[in-house]
Amino acid sequence: MVLSGGGARAAYQVGVLKALAELAPDSEPHPFKIICGTSAGAVNALVLATHPGTFKEAVARLYDLWMGLTVDQIYRSNWTSLLGNMLTITGSLFNYGVARNKPLALLDNGPLHDLVSEVVPFGNIQRNIDAGRLRAVSVNAMSYSEGQSVSFFQGREELKEWRRFRRCGERTQLKIEHLMASAAIPTLFPSVKIGDEYFGDGAVRQLAPISPALHLGASRVFVVGVSDNRSPVHWGKRRKAPKHSPSIAQIGGHLFNAAFIDSLEGDLEHLDRVNLLLKSVEDESLSDLAPLRAVESAVIEPSQSLDRIAGRKVRYLPPALRWLFRSTGATTSGGGASAASYLLFEKPYLGELIELGYQDAMWEQDTLREFLRPRNQLVETQEKRLFGLRVKPATEASDDNSST
């Protein structure tokens, strides 16, 4: 399972997971042995990976968590905190742009640290691995010093570290620092120090979001994205453009989209093209194309615009944040509702995203039921479903599609 980043947009993933929990066969209490997450998706991934019960019980816990969230449980939204951080950023201009006491950020996500400490028992990761419920879990972060994407993973002993262009996999014992680093959206939340390096949001410079799952041994991947752009239904549609120049929030929204959405969409397109390429090759010639291998995938992404939903829900934010969003143009009229969609941790918005994710997954319930069937039941049908190809076991593949 690959869960992308997206701040408050990750509530959509919870709706999809809720549907999956209902569709998963009772014979498979733990259908996903490899779980990879980035940014807010990393929070969801670790809640699932650390739960001591079944997948259905873990999803129920995750659903209850998100339905009870408020902005103040993620970051401080009062005037004192907001204005204090703005003054700190201004003061850093007299110190070479560097903060004196702690990393610079517009928002203080200390409450998120407290929440994660309470809901994610990191010690359960190894227990679930030892019990066979989990093969590996991965959390992505971006190194500010190296400028590369680092996949921090914890898994079975036979799993190896890897290094590719601008990305690598590093074995470690996952802790709260890795999760906080993965969710540290640049400029909004403070960077996190791990060892001698500072790390930020894992979606930044993540060239191949699916790659960690493949390196960890996945031969089938289930991806939950947070963009509605991949569906051909939305191609060619032009939104009504504001008459003014781009607002600060509109510019920031496009930067967020570039980090959280574009890489995943590009990697999925690349995976589809590699599968189509392998389809056109004769079976006896497939070995000559190693390490390329066919990878079965299932993707669920929003059928509605999350930006438009966010634009209708800004009014539910606390007063200080409403002022910040409106003054920077993070509204529908300001053209920056996309930026708001990442920070709107309020129940009216989160609840609508969860319901949308549930509906979108249920529309594909027949496909998902077949995808979730135990692998030993898929042996006879995979050749028909996956472009007529025989999928190599993960242990036979030496690399992943995304790195080629």
PDB file of N, CA, C and O in Angstrom, residues 2 88 104 135 138 165 174 204-205 210 279 291 295 337 354-355 374 378 403:
ATOM      1  N   VAL A   2       0.552   2.179  -0.889  1.00  0.00           N
ATOM      2  CA  VAL A   2       1.287   3.441  -0.982  1.00  0.00           C
ATOM      3  C   VAL A   2       0.312   4.568  -0.694  1.00  0.00           C
ATOM      4  O   VAL A   2      -0.667   4.753  -1.433  1.00  0.00           O
ATOM      5  N   THR A  88       9.386  35.924  14.355  1.00  0.00           N
ATOM      6  CA  THR A  88      10.622  35.140  14.350  1.00  0.00           C
ATOM      7  C   THR A  88      11.206  35.045  12.939  1.00  0.00           C
ATOM      8  O   THR A  88      12.420  35.153  12.740  1.00  0.00           O
ATOM      9  N   LEU A 104      12.846  27.537  11.538  1.00  0.00           N
ATOM     10  CA  LEU A 104      11.828  28.498  11.149  1.00  0.00           C
ATOM     11  C   LEU A 104      10.590  27.805  10.591  1.00  0.00           C
ATOM     12  O   LEU A 104      10.687  26.801   9.888  1.00  0.00           O
ATOM     13  N   ARG A 135       5.594  -7.087   6.588  1.00  0.00           N
ATOM     14  CA  ARG A 135       6.913  -7.336   6.005  1.00  0.00           C
ATOM     15  C   ARG A 135       7.807  -6.111   6.178  1.00  0.00           C
ATOM     16  O   ARG A 135       8.973  -6.222   6.541  1.00  0.00           O
ATOM     17  N   SER A 138       7.533   1.868   5.517  1.00  0.00           N
ATOM     18  CA  SER A 138       8.470   2.886   5.056  1.00  0.00           C
ATOM     19  C   SER A 138       7.866   4.267   5.220  1.00  0.00           C
ATOM     20  O   SER A 138       6.668   4.472   4.995  1.00  0.00           O
ATOM     21  N   PHE A 165      19.288   7.672  -8.104  1.00  0.00           N
ATOM     22  CA  PHE A 165      19.457   9.109  -8.316  1.00  0.00           C
ATOM     23  C   PHE A 165      18.480   9.894  -7.446  1.00  0.00           C
ATOM     24  O   PHE A 165      17.273   9.747  -7.550  1.00  0.00           O
ATOM     25  N   LEU A 174      12.102   2.903  13.220  1.00  0.00           N
ATOM     26  CA  LEU A 174      11.286   4.100  13.058  1.00  0.00           C
ATOM     27  C   LEU A 174      10.871   4.681  14.406  1.00  0.00           C
ATOM     28  O   LEU A 174      10.462   3.962  15.315  1.00  0.00           O
ATOM     29  N   VAL A 204       8.608  16.335  -1.012  1.00  0.00           N
ATOM     30  CA  VAL A 204       9.515  17.210  -1.743  1.00  0.00           C
ATOM     31  C   VAL A 204      10.678  16.384  -2.305  1.00  0.00           C
ATOM     32  O   VAL A 204      11.311  15.623  -1.580  1.00  0.00           O
ATOM     33  N   ARG A 205      10.920  16.507  -3.580  1.00  0.00           N
ATOM     34  CA  ARG A 205      12.006  15.814  -4.289  1.00  0.00           C
ATOM     35  C   ARG A 205      11.818  14.293  -4.297  1.00  0.00           C
ATOM     36  O   ARG A 205      12.770  13.546  -4.495  1.00  0.00           O
ATOM     37  N   ILE A 210       6.356   5.347  -5.824  1.00  0.00           N
ATOM     38  CA  ILE A 210       6.041   3.918  -5.762  1.00  0.00           C
ATOM     39  C   ILE A 210       7.295   3.083  -5.539  1.00  0.00           C
ATOM     40  O   ILE A 210       7.233   1.939  -5.082  1.00  0.00           O
ATOM     41  N   LYS A 279       3.980  -5.796 -22.295  1.00  0.00           N
ATOM     42  CA  LYS A 279       2.890  -6.534 -22.932  1.00  0.00           C
ATOM     43  C   LYS A 279       3.214  -6.838 -24.394  1.00  0.00           C
ATOM     44  O   LYS A 279       2.834  -7.883 -24.939  1.00  0.00           O
ATOM     45  N   PRO A 291      16.178  -5.519 -15.340  1.00  0.00           N
ATOM     46  CA  PRO A 291      15.290  -5.760 -14.195  1.00  0.00           C
ATOM     47  C   PRO A 291      13.853  -5.267 -14.365  1.00  0.00           C
ATOM     48  O   PRO A 291      13.129  -5.185 -13.392  1.00  0.00           O
ATOM     49  N   VAL A 295       4.156  -4.906 -12.963  1.00  0.00           N
ATOM     50  CA  VAL A 295       3.654  -4.696 -11.599  1.00  0.00           C
ATOM     51  C   VAL A 295       2.172  -4.368 -11.678  1.00  0.00           C
ATOM     52  O   VAL A 295       1.773  -3.385 -12.309  1.00  0.00           O
ATOM     53  N   ALA A 337      -7.483  28.387  -3.042  1.00  0.00           N
ATOM     54  CA  ALA A 337      -8.170  27.376  -2.233  1.00  0.00           C
ATOM     55  C   ALA A 337      -7.373  26.083  -2.162  1.00  0.00           C
ATOM     56  O   ALA A 337      -7.519  25.311  -1.211  1.00  0.00           O
ATOM     57  N   ILE A 354     -13.635  12.129   3.716  1.00  0.00           N
ATOM     58  CA  ILE A 354     -13.735  10.710   4.076  1.00  0.00           C
ATOM     59  C   ILE A 354     -14.908  10.063   3.336  1.00  0.00           C
ATOM     60  O   ILE A 354     -14.782   8.962   2.797  1.00  0.00           O
ATOM     61  N   GLU A 355     -16.032  10.744   3.292  1.00  0.00           N
ATOM     62  CA  GLU A 355     -17.198  10.210   2.586  1.00  0.00           C
ATOM     63  C   GLU A 355     -16.919  10.082   1.087  1.00  0.00           C
ATOM     64  O   GLU A 355     -17.320   9.094   0.457  1.00  0.00           O
ATOM     65  N   PRO A 374      -6.481 -13.237  -1.824  1.00  0.00           N
ATOM     66  CA  PRO A 374      -5.153 -13.769  -1.498  1.00  0.00           C
ATOM     67  C   PRO A 374      -4.395 -14.156  -2.756  1.00  0.00           C
ATOM     68  O   PRO A 374      -4.987 -14.611  -3.741  1.00  0.00           O
ATOM     69  N   LEU A 378      -4.871 -15.881  -7.039  1.00  0.00           N
ATOM     70  CA  LEU A 378      -4.720 -15.053  -8.222  1.00  0.00           C
ATOM     71  C   LEU A 378      -3.809 -15.670  -9.272  1.00  0.00           C
ATOM     72  O   LEU A 378      -3.686 -15.155 -10.371  1.00  0.00           O
ATOM     73  N   SER A 403      13.050   3.052 -11.385  1.00  0.00           N
ATOM     74  CA  SER A 403      14.458   3.427 -11.403  1.00  0.00           C
ATOM     75  C   SER A 403      15.072   3.220 -12.769  1.00  0.00           C
ATOM     76  O   SER A 403      16.252   3.444 -12.956  1.00  0.00           O
TER      77      SER A 403
END
